[in-house]
Amino acid sequence: MSDLREQNGRTGAQAIERALAVLRCFETGEVTKGVSEIARLTGLSVSTTHRLTRALTDGGLLMRAPRGDRYQLGPALLVLGMRAAEQLGYDQVLPVLQELAAATGESVNLGIRAGREVQVVLDVASSQPLRFDQARGTRVPLHTSAMGKCLIAGDDDLAATIDHLGDLARLTRNTITSPDALHAELRAVRDRGWALNDEERVPGVRAVAVPVRDSGERVLAAIAVQGPAVRLTEDRFEHVVELSALTAAKIAPLLQNR
């Protein structure tokens, strides 16, 4: 009997993991997706994907798109998302990030740690015609991101954290791919209180980030100001860091009291 319960538990957990994988396909990219595309993105079979999309549609988490045999996020997620934004404080944080974007003239993101990645949860686009936007829902490797460095620089055991990241993939010629070099970089971030992404993920794009900490110094999130390297020059770093740190101090109480 215990073996049967254990087997049923594994089957149930697998079904949940697969359903979550389907929903996460909609975090970025086209707002509507077909079954074949979802199957390709998740690595699931088409028949399994069909069953999951039907079940998620029945639950209101997905819905059929107006045109074609495609799916989009459903109304049940809107209710949950609005409630989550209110409970987590994100609805109050966004206007503060908009002020930072206006003051710096660059795009601004708020990111959180999601396993080995940073997930963007809020974004504000620069008003400049030449800009670099990172849409909410985007996930990027921690080691290639200024926000990612801020999120892990305070870990007690940096060596263990870096080991957990696995292979440090190279995305540009500036990407840090050596564990020792990343360890030194994270120590520098810890000492100075801010991080730099110097064209390490996208050529020609820089980002400056600061951590958002609670009253116990635990890192809740990170704020990044990002833009073209020709505009986000070294002589601007100090001013951008100062403005970002003030923003982090403003939003920390909005996040930590939830």
PDB file of C-alpha atoms in Angstrom:
ATOM      1  CA  MET A   1       0.000   0.000   0.000  1.00  0.00           C
ATOM      2  CA  SER A   2       2.827   2.415   0.879  1.00  0.00           C
ATOM      3  CA  ASP A   3       4.509   1.697  -2.479  1.00  0.00           C
ATOM      4  CA  LEU A   4       1.258   2.498  -4.280  1.00  0.00           C
ATOM      5  CA  ARG A   5       0.863   5.769  -2.393  1.00  0.00           C
ATOM      6  CA  GLU A   6       4.477   6.672  -3.189  1.00  0.00           C
ATOM      7  CA  GLN A   7       3.941   5.891  -6.878  1.00  0.00           C
ATOM      8  CA  ASN A   8       0.751   7.956  -6.975  1.00  0.00           C
ATOM      9  CA  GLY A   9       2.605  10.805  -5.293  1.00  0.00           C
ATOM     10  CA  ARG A  10       5.339  10.741  -7.932  1.00  0.00           C
ATOM     11  CA  THR A  11       2.743  10.647 -10.715  1.00  0.00           C
ATOM     12  CA  GLY A  12       0.867  13.594  -9.214  1.00  0.00           C
ATOM     13  CA  ALA A  13       4.039  15.636  -8.768  1.00  0.00           C
ATOM     14  CA  GLN A  14       5.049  14.919 -12.361  1.00  0.00           C
ATOM     15  CA  ALA A  15       1.657  16.099 -13.637  1.00  0.00           C
ATOM     16  CA  ILE A  16       2.008  19.354 -11.687  1.00  0.00           C
ATOM     17  CA  GLU A  17       5.547  19.905 -12.972  1.00  0.00           C
ATOM     18  CA  ARG A  18       4.386  19.369 -16.552  1.00  0.00           C
ATOM     19  CA  ALA A  19       1.430  21.727 -16.143  1.00  0.00           C
ATOM     20  CA  LEU A  20       3.740  24.400 -14.705  1.00  0.00           C
ATOM     21  CA  ALA A  21       6.099  23.926 -17.644  1.00  0.00           C
ATOM     22  CA  VAL A  22       3.203  24.561 -20.042  1.00  0.00           C
ATOM     23  CA  LEU A  23       2.198  27.749 -18.219  1.00  0.00           C
ATOM     24  CA  ARG A  24       5.789  29.007 -18.139  1.00  0.00           C
ATOM     25  CA  CYS A  25       5.895  28.828 -21.927  1.00  0.00           C
ATOM     26  CA  PHE A  26       3.732  31.928 -21.864  1.00  0.00           C
ATOM     27  CA  GLU A  27       6.046  34.011 -19.658  1.00  0.00           C
ATOM     28  CA  THR A  28       7.751  35.486 -22.728  1.00  0.00           C
ATOM     29  CA  GLY A  29       7.449  35.473 -26.493  1.00  0.00           C
ATOM     30  CA  GLU A  30       4.219  35.428 -28.475  1.00  0.00           C
ATOM     31  CA  VAL A  31       1.091  35.758 -26.360  1.00  0.00           C
ATOM     32  CA  THR A  32      -0.560  32.849 -28.172  1.00  0.00           C
ATOM     33  CA  LYS A  33       0.985  29.447 -28.802  1.00  0.00           C
ATOM     34  CA  GLY A  34      -0.064  26.284 -30.607  1.00  0.00           C
ATOM     35  CA  VAL A  35       0.110  22.795 -29.165  1.00  0.00           C
ATOM     36  CA  SER A  36       3.073  21.807 -31.310  1.00  0.00           C
ATOM     37  CA  GLU A  37       5.008  24.886 -30.190  1.00  0.00           C
ATOM     38  CA  ILE A  38       4.208  24.225 -26.528  1.00  0.00           C
ATOM     39  CA  ALA A  39       5.310  20.603 -26.944  1.00  0.00           C
ATOM     40  CA  ARG A  40       8.608  21.740 -28.463  1.00  0.00           C
ATOM     41  CA  LEU A  41       9.255  24.298 -25.721  1.00  0.00           C
ATOM     42  CA  THR A  42       8.497  21.866 -22.893  1.00  0.00           C
ATOM     43  CA  GLY A  43       9.915  18.691 -24.417  1.00  0.00           C
ATOM     44  CA  LEU A  44       6.579  16.952 -23.897  1.00  0.00           C
ATOM     45  CA  SER A  45       4.828  14.793 -26.470  1.00  0.00           C
ATOM     46  CA  VAL A  46       2.045  16.380 -28.493  1.00  0.00           C
ATOM     47  CA  SER A  47      -0.541  14.022 -27.003  1.00  0.00           C
ATOM     48  CA  THR A  48       0.507  14.880 -23.431  1.00  0.00           C
ATOM     49  CA  THR A  49       0.480  18.573 -24.315  1.00  0.00           C
ATOM     50  CA  HIS A  50      -3.047  18.233 -25.706  1.00  0.00           C
ATOM     51  CA  ARG A  51      -4.254  16.702 -22.440  1.00  0.00           C
ATOM     52  CA  LEU A  52      -2.572  19.371 -20.316  1.00  0.00           C
ATOM     53  CA  THR A  53      -3.842  22.307 -22.364  1.00  0.00           C
ATOM     54  CA  ARG A  54      -7.380  20.923 -22.164  1.00  0.00           C
ATOM     55  CA  ALA A  55      -7.145  20.507 -18.389  1.00  0.00           C
ATOM     56  CA  LEU A  56      -5.662  23.985 -17.917  1.00  0.00           C
ATOM     57  CA  THR A  57      -8.357  25.455 -20.154  1.00  0.00           C
ATOM     58  CA  ASP A  58     -11.070  23.735 -18.124  1.00  0.00           C
ATOM     59  CA  GLY A  59      -9.565  25.353 -15.021  1.00  0.00           C
ATOM     60  CA  GLY A  60      -9.474  28.810 -16.593  1.00  0.00           C
ATOM     61  CA  LEU A  61      -5.670  28.993 -16.513  1.00  0.00           C
ATOM     62  CA  LEU A  62      -5.520  28.863 -20.312  1.00  0.00           C
ATOM     63  CA  MET A  63      -8.085  29.736 -22.954  1.00  0.00           C
ATOM     64  CA  ARG A  64      -8.461  29.211 -26.688  1.00  0.00           C
ATOM     65  CA  ALA A  65      -7.229  32.162 -28.718  1.00  0.00           C
ATOM     66  CA  PRO A  66      -9.817  33.931 -30.910  1.00  0.00           C
ATOM     67  CA  ARG A  67      -8.148  32.798 -34.135  1.00  0.00           C
ATOM     68  CA  GLY A  68      -6.559  29.488 -35.023  1.00  0.00           C
ATOM     69  CA  ASP A  69      -5.850  26.407 -32.969  1.00  0.00           C
ATOM     70  CA  ARG A  70      -3.832  28.314 -30.375  1.00  0.00           C
ATOM     71  CA  TYR A  71      -3.909  29.035 -26.649  1.00  0.00           C
ATOM     72  CA  GLN A  72      -3.320  32.054 -24.434  1.00  0.00           C
ATOM     73  CA  LEU A  73      -3.300  32.728 -20.699  1.00  0.00           C
ATOM     74  CA  GLY A  74      -6.736  32.502 -19.112  1.00  0.00           C
ATOM     75  CA  PRO A  75      -8.804  34.781 -16.865  1.00  0.00           C
ATOM     76  CA  ALA A  76      -8.133  32.767 -13.709  1.00  0.00           C
ATOM     77  CA  LEU A  77      -4.475  33.792 -13.903  1.00  0.00           C
ATOM     78  CA  LEU A  78      -5.449  37.450 -14.138  1.00  0.00           C
ATOM     79  CA  VAL A  79      -7.263  37.228 -10.809  1.00  0.00           C
ATOM     80  CA  LEU A  80      -4.368  35.344  -9.198  1.00  0.00           C
ATOM     81  CA  GLY A  81      -1.781  37.689 -10.713  1.00  0.00           C
ATOM     82  CA  MET A  82      -3.528  40.845  -9.524  1.00  0.00           C
ATOM     83  CA  ARG A  83      -3.907  39.378  -6.051  1.00  0.00           C
ATOM     84  CA  ALA A  84      -0.237  38.316  -5.996  1.00  0.00           C
ATOM     85  CA  ALA A  85       0.912  41.763  -7.162  1.00  0.00           C
ATOM     86  CA  GLU A  86      -1.051  43.357  -4.347  1.00  0.00           C
ATOM     87  CA  GLN A  87       0.131  40.903  -1.687  1.00  0.00           C
ATOM     88  CA  LEU A  88       3.787  41.060  -2.773  1.00  0.00           C
ATOM     89  CA  GLY A  89       3.781  44.839  -3.014  1.00  0.00           C
ATOM     90  CA  TYR A  90       4.625  44.961  -6.722  1.00  0.00           C
ATOM     91  CA  ASP A  91       1.682  47.238  -7.521  1.00  0.00           C
ATOM     92  CA  GLN A  92       3.215  49.895  -5.260  1.00  0.00           C
ATOM     93  CA  VAL A  93       6.772  49.252  -6.417  1.00  0.00           C
ATOM     94  CA  LEU A  94       6.171  49.938 -10.110  1.00  0.00           C
ATOM     95  CA  PRO A  95       5.625  53.728  -9.755  1.00  0.00           C
ATOM     96  CA  VAL A  96       8.905  53.986  -7.815  1.00  0.00           C
ATOM     97  CA  LEU A  97      10.747  52.153 -10.596  1.00  0.00           C
ATOM     98  CA  GLN A  98       9.157  54.507 -13.111  1.00  0.00           C
ATOM     99  CA  GLU A  99      10.655  57.438 -11.208  1.00  0.00           C
ATOM    100  CA  LEU A 100      14.104  55.811 -11.437  1.00  0.00           C
ATOM    101  CA  ALA A 101      13.704  55.260 -15.175  1.00  0.00           C
ATOM    102  CA  ALA A 102      12.743  58.910 -15.639  1.00  0.00           C
ATOM    103  CA  ALA A 103      15.679  60.119 -13.526  1.00  0.00           C
ATOM    104  CA  THR A 104      18.276  57.991 -15.342  1.00  0.00           C
ATOM    105  CA  GLY A 105      16.755  58.000 -18.807  1.00  0.00           C
ATOM    106  CA  GLU A 106      17.347  54.254 -19.030  1.00  0.00           C
ATOM    107  CA  SER A 107      15.289  51.078 -18.753  1.00  0.00           C
ATOM    108  CA  VAL A 108      14.759  49.644 -15.270  1.00  0.00           C
ATOM    109  CA  ASN A 109      14.047  46.094 -14.087  1.00  0.00           C
ATOM    110  CA  LEU A 110      13.225  44.412 -10.796  1.00  0.00           C
ATOM    111  CA  GLY A 111      14.405  40.811 -10.646  1.00  0.00           C
ATOM    112  CA  ILE A 112      14.214  37.897  -8.237  1.00  0.00           C
ATOM    113  CA  ARG A 113      16.210  34.699  -7.879  1.00  0.00           C
ATOM    114  CA  ALA A 114      14.685  31.712  -9.632  1.00  0.00           C
ATOM    115  CA  GLY A 115      16.995  28.737  -9.230  1.00  0.00           C
ATOM    116  CA  ARG A 116      20.046  29.304 -11.425  1.00  0.00           C
ATOM    117  CA  GLU A 117      18.400  32.271 -13.126  1.00  0.00           C
ATOM    118  CA  VAL A 118      17.124  35.773 -12.552  1.00  0.00           C
ATOM    119  CA  GLN A 119      13.476  36.316 -13.373  1.00  0.00           C
ATOM    120  CA  VAL A 120      12.331  39.804 -14.283  1.00  0.00           C
ATOM    121  CA  VAL A 121       9.107  40.575 -12.413  1.00  0.00           C
ATOM    122  CA  LEU A 122       8.737  44.285 -13.218  1.00  0.00           C
ATOM    123  CA  ASP A 123      10.072  46.359 -16.110  1.00  0.00           C
ATOM    124  CA  VAL A 124       9.999  49.988 -17.154  1.00  0.00           C
ATOM    125  CA  ALA A 125      11.154  50.883 -20.666  1.00  0.00           C
ATOM    126  CA  SER A 126      13.354  53.877 -21.331  1.00  0.00           C
ATOM    127  CA  SER A 127      11.821  56.756 -23.264  1.00  0.00           C
ATOM    128  CA  GLN A 128      14.950  56.883 -25.437  1.00  0.00           C
ATOM    129  CA  PRO A 129      14.642  55.612 -29.036  1.00  0.00           C
ATOM    130  CA  LEU A 130      17.876  53.626 -28.576  1.00  0.00           C
ATOM    131  CA  ARG A 131      17.284  51.427 -25.558  1.00  0.00           C
ATOM    132  CA  PHE A 132      17.453  47.868 -24.252  1.00  0.00           C
ATOM    133  CA  ASP A 133      14.287  46.436 -22.741  1.00  0.00           C
ATOM    134  CA  GLN A 134      14.013  43.226 -20.761  1.00  0.00           C
ATOM    135  CA  ALA A 135      10.374  42.163 -20.549  1.00  0.00           C
ATOM    136  CA  ARG A 136       8.847  40.857 -17.340  1.00  0.00           C
ATOM    137  CA  GLY A 137       8.923  37.102 -17.229  1.00  0.00           C
ATOM    138  CA  THR A 138      12.351  36.982 -18.874  1.00  0.00           C
ATOM    139  CA  ARG A 139      14.801  34.564 -17.268  1.00  0.00           C
ATOM    140  CA  VAL A 140      18.575  34.923 -17.659  1.00  0.00           C
ATOM    141  CA  PRO A 141      21.530  33.063 -16.104  1.00  0.00           C
ATOM    142  CA  LEU A 142      22.648  34.530 -12.785  1.00  0.00           C
ATOM    143  CA  HIS A 143      26.297  34.808 -13.785  1.00  0.00           C
ATOM    144  CA  THR A 144      25.534  36.933 -16.876  1.00  0.00           C
ATOM    145  CA  SER A 145      23.349  39.461 -15.066  1.00  0.00           C
ATOM    146  CA  ALA A 146      24.096  42.444 -12.836  1.00  0.00           C
ATOM    147  CA  MET A 147      20.925  41.632 -10.909  1.00  0.00           C
ATOM    148  CA  GLY A 148      22.021  38.009 -10.675  1.00  0.00           C
ATOM    149  CA  LYS A 149      25.355  38.974  -9.152  1.00  0.00           C
ATOM    150  CA  CYS A 150      23.559  41.109  -6.555  1.00  0.00           C
ATOM    151  CA  LEU A 151      21.206  38.259  -5.705  1.00  0.00           C
ATOM    152  CA  ILE A 152      23.973  35.747  -4.958  1.00  0.00           C
ATOM    153  CA  ALA A 153      26.878  37.940  -3.794  1.00  0.00           C
ATOM    154  CA  GLY A 154      25.621  37.836  -0.214  1.00  0.00           C
ATOM    155  CA  ASP A 155      25.452  34.042   0.028  1.00  0.00           C
ATOM    156  CA  ASP A 156      27.413  32.607   2.946  1.00  0.00           C
ATOM    157  CA  ASP A 157      29.222  30.014   0.832  1.00  0.00           C
ATOM    158  CA  LEU A 158      30.040  31.573  -2.531  1.00  0.00           C
ATOM    159  CA  ALA A 159      31.998  28.520  -3.676  1.00  0.00           C
ATOM    160  CA  ALA A 160      28.962  26.288  -3.120  1.00  0.00           C
ATOM    161  CA  THR A 161      26.693  28.772  -4.885  1.00  0.00           C
ATOM    162  CA  ILE A 162      28.974  28.930  -7.912  1.00  0.00           C
ATOM    163  CA  ASP A 163      29.297  25.139  -7.983  1.00  0.00           C
ATOM    164  CA  HIS A 164      25.489  24.874  -7.980  1.00  0.00           C
ATOM    165  CA  LEU A 165      25.345  27.064 -11.091  1.00  0.00           C
ATOM    166  CA  GLY A 166      27.081  24.345 -13.095  1.00  0.00           C
ATOM    167  CA  ASP A 167      28.794  25.247 -16.354  1.00  0.00           C
ATOM    168  CA  LEU A 168      29.040  29.012 -16.783  1.00  0.00           C
ATOM    169  CA  ALA A 169      27.850  29.413 -20.359  1.00  0.00           C
ATOM    170  CA  ARG A 170      29.565  32.021 -22.514  1.00  0.00           C
ATOM    171  CA  LEU A 171      27.099  34.413 -24.167  1.00  0.00           C
ATOM    172  CA  THR A 172      29.551  37.121 -25.235  1.00  0.00           C
ATOM    173  CA  ARG A 173      33.319  37.577 -25.171  1.00  0.00           C
ATOM    174  CA  ASN A 174      32.894  39.434 -21.842  1.00  0.00           C
ATOM    175  CA  THR A 175      30.912  36.693 -20.076  1.00  0.00           C
ATOM    176  CA  ILE A 176      32.560  35.416 -16.903  1.00  0.00           C
ATOM    177  CA  THR A 177      33.014  31.678 -17.431  1.00  0.00           C
ATOM    178  CA  SER A 178      35.684  30.899 -14.828  1.00  0.00           C
ATOM    179  CA  PRO A 179      34.429  29.926 -11.336  1.00  0.00           C
ATOM    180  CA  ASP A 180      37.448  31.630  -9.774  1.00  0.00           C
ATOM    181  CA  ALA A 181      36.829  34.837 -11.730  1.00  0.00           C
ATOM    182  CA  LEU A 182      33.141  34.782 -10.781  1.00  0.00           C
ATOM    183  CA  HIS A 183      34.060  34.249  -7.126  1.00  0.00           C
ATOM    184  CA  ALA A 184      36.335  37.317  -7.249  1.00  0.00           C
ATOM    185  CA  GLU A 185      33.634  39.329  -8.986  1.00  0.00           C
ATOM    186  CA  LEU A 186      31.023  38.422  -6.383  1.00  0.00           C
ATOM    187  CA  ARG A 187      33.396  39.382  -3.571  1.00  0.00           C
ATOM    188  CA  ALA A 188      33.856  42.761  -5.269  1.00  0.00           C
ATOM    189  CA  VAL A 189      30.073  43.173  -5.581  1.00  0.00           C
ATOM    190  CA  ARG A 190      29.691  42.338  -1.899  1.00  0.00           C
ATOM    191  CA  ASP A 191      32.341  44.893  -0.927  1.00  0.00           C
ATOM    192  CA  ARG A 192      31.118  47.815  -3.034  1.00  0.00           C
ATOM    193  CA  GLY A 193      27.370  47.105  -2.795  1.00  0.00           C
ATOM    194  CA  TRP A 194      26.524  47.111  -6.501  1.00  0.00           C
ATOM    195  CA  ALA A 195      27.123  45.021  -9.620  1.00  0.00           C
ATOM    196  CA  LEU A 196      27.965  45.662 -13.242  1.00  0.00           C
ATOM    197  CA  ASN A 197      27.042  43.689 -16.338  1.00  0.00           C
ATOM    198  CA  ASP A 198      29.612  44.966 -18.808  1.00  0.00           C
ATOM    199  CA  GLU A 199      28.314  43.549 -22.110  1.00  0.00           C
ATOM    200  CA  GLU A 200      28.405  40.088 -20.542  1.00  0.00           C
ATOM    201  CA  ARG A 201      25.047  38.923 -21.889  1.00  0.00           C
ATOM    202  CA  VAL A 202      24.325  41.138 -24.879  1.00  0.00           C
ATOM    203  CA  PRO A 203      27.059  42.948 -26.842  1.00  0.00           C
ATOM    204  CA  GLY A 204      26.737  46.716 -26.564  1.00  0.00           C
ATOM    205  CA  VAL A 205      24.527  46.619 -23.456  1.00  0.00           C
ATOM    206  CA  ARG A 206      25.522  47.497 -19.899  1.00  0.00           C
ATOM    207  CA  ALA A 207      23.572  47.237 -16.657  1.00  0.00           C
ATOM    208  CA  VAL A 208      24.179  48.535 -13.159  1.00  0.00           C
ATOM    209  CA  ALA A 209      22.326  46.803 -10.323  1.00  0.00           C
ATOM    210  CA  VAL A 210      21.842  47.101  -6.579  1.00  0.00           C
ATOM    211  CA  PRO A 211      20.267  44.655  -4.118  1.00  0.00           C
ATOM    212  CA  VAL A 212      17.004  45.288  -2.297  1.00  0.00           C
ATOM    213  CA  ARG A 213      17.424  44.152   1.315  1.00  0.00           C
ATOM    214  CA  ASP A 214      15.042  43.664   4.198  1.00  0.00           C
ATOM    215  CA  SER A 215      15.717  44.915   7.722  1.00  0.00           C
ATOM    216  CA  GLY A 216      17.740  41.770   8.422  1.00  0.00           C
ATOM    217  CA  GLU A 217      19.973  42.365   5.375  1.00  0.00           C
ATOM    218  CA  ARG A 218      18.409  39.470   3.464  1.00  0.00           C
ATOM    219  CA  VAL A 219      18.354  40.130  -0.284  1.00  0.00           C
ATOM    220  CA  LEU A 220      14.746  40.243  -1.479  1.00  0.00           C
ATOM    221  CA  ALA A 221      15.305  41.329  -5.070  1.00  0.00           C
ATOM    222  CA  ALA A 222      17.588  43.434  -7.248  1.00  0.00           C
ATOM    223  CA  ILE A 223      17.106  46.592  -9.304  1.00  0.00           C
ATOM    224  CA  ALA A 224      18.937  47.083 -12.601  1.00  0.00           C
ATOM    225  CA  VAL A 225      19.358  50.172 -14.753  1.00  0.00           C
ATOM    226  CA  GLN A 226      20.374  49.097 -18.237  1.00  0.00           C
ATOM    227  CA  GLY A 227      21.076  50.706 -21.556  1.00  0.00           C
ATOM    228  CA  PRO A 228      23.478  50.984 -24.484  1.00  0.00           C
ATOM    229  CA  ALA A 229      27.122  50.905 -23.421  1.00  0.00           C
ATOM    230  CA  VAL A 230      27.769  54.083 -25.432  1.00  0.00           C
ATOM    231  CA  ARG A 231      25.354  55.921 -23.126  1.00  0.00           C
ATOM    232  CA  LEU A 232      25.739  54.060 -19.834  1.00  0.00           C
ATOM    233  CA  THR A 233      29.395  55.033 -19.509  1.00  0.00           C
ATOM    234  CA  GLU A 234      31.702  54.635 -16.511  1.00  0.00           C
ATOM    235  CA  ASP A 235      31.400  58.282 -15.525  1.00  0.00           C
ATOM    236  CA  ARG A 236      27.658  57.689 -14.944  1.00  0.00           C
ATOM    237  CA  PHE A 237      28.002  54.616 -12.720  1.00  0.00           C
ATOM    238  CA  GLU A 238      28.297  56.480  -9.419  1.00  0.00           C
ATOM    239  CA  HIS A 239      25.213  58.622 -10.060  1.00  0.00           C
ATOM    240  CA  VAL A 240      23.149  55.677 -11.306  1.00  0.00           C
ATOM    241  CA  VAL A 241      24.164  53.585  -8.280  1.00  0.00           C
ATOM    242  CA  GLU A 242      23.215  56.431  -5.944  1.00  0.00           C
ATOM    243  CA  LEU A 243      19.762  56.803  -7.506  1.00  0.00           C
ATOM    244  CA  SER A 244      19.251  53.035  -7.590  1.00  0.00           C
ATOM    245  CA  ALA A 245      20.224  52.659  -3.925  1.00  0.00           C
ATOM    246  CA  LEU A 246      17.699  55.336  -2.955  1.00  0.00           C
ATOM    247  CA  THR A 247      15.062  53.468  -4.965  1.00  0.00           C
ATOM    248  CA  ALA A 248      15.971  50.176  -3.276  1.00  0.00           C
ATOM    249  CA  ALA A 249      15.556  51.809   0.136  1.00  0.00           C
ATOM    250  CA  LYS A 250      12.110  53.087  -0.881  1.00  0.00           C
ATOM    251  CA  ILE A 251      10.765  49.788  -2.131  1.00  0.00           C
ATOM    252  CA  ALA A 252      12.298  47.479   0.496  1.00  0.00           C
ATOM    253  CA  PRO A 253       9.521  48.177   3.044  1.00  0.00           C
ATOM    254  CA  LEU A 254       6.900  47.556   0.348  1.00  0.00           C
ATOM    255  CA  LEU A 255       8.325  44.089  -0.304  1.00  0.00           C
ATOM    256  CA  GLN A 256       9.458  42.910   3.134  1.00  0.00           C
ATOM    257  CA  ASN A 257       6.203  43.621   4.957  1.00  0.00           C
ATOM    258  CA  ARG A 258       4.288  41.136   2.810  1.00  0.00           C
TER     259      ARG A 258
END
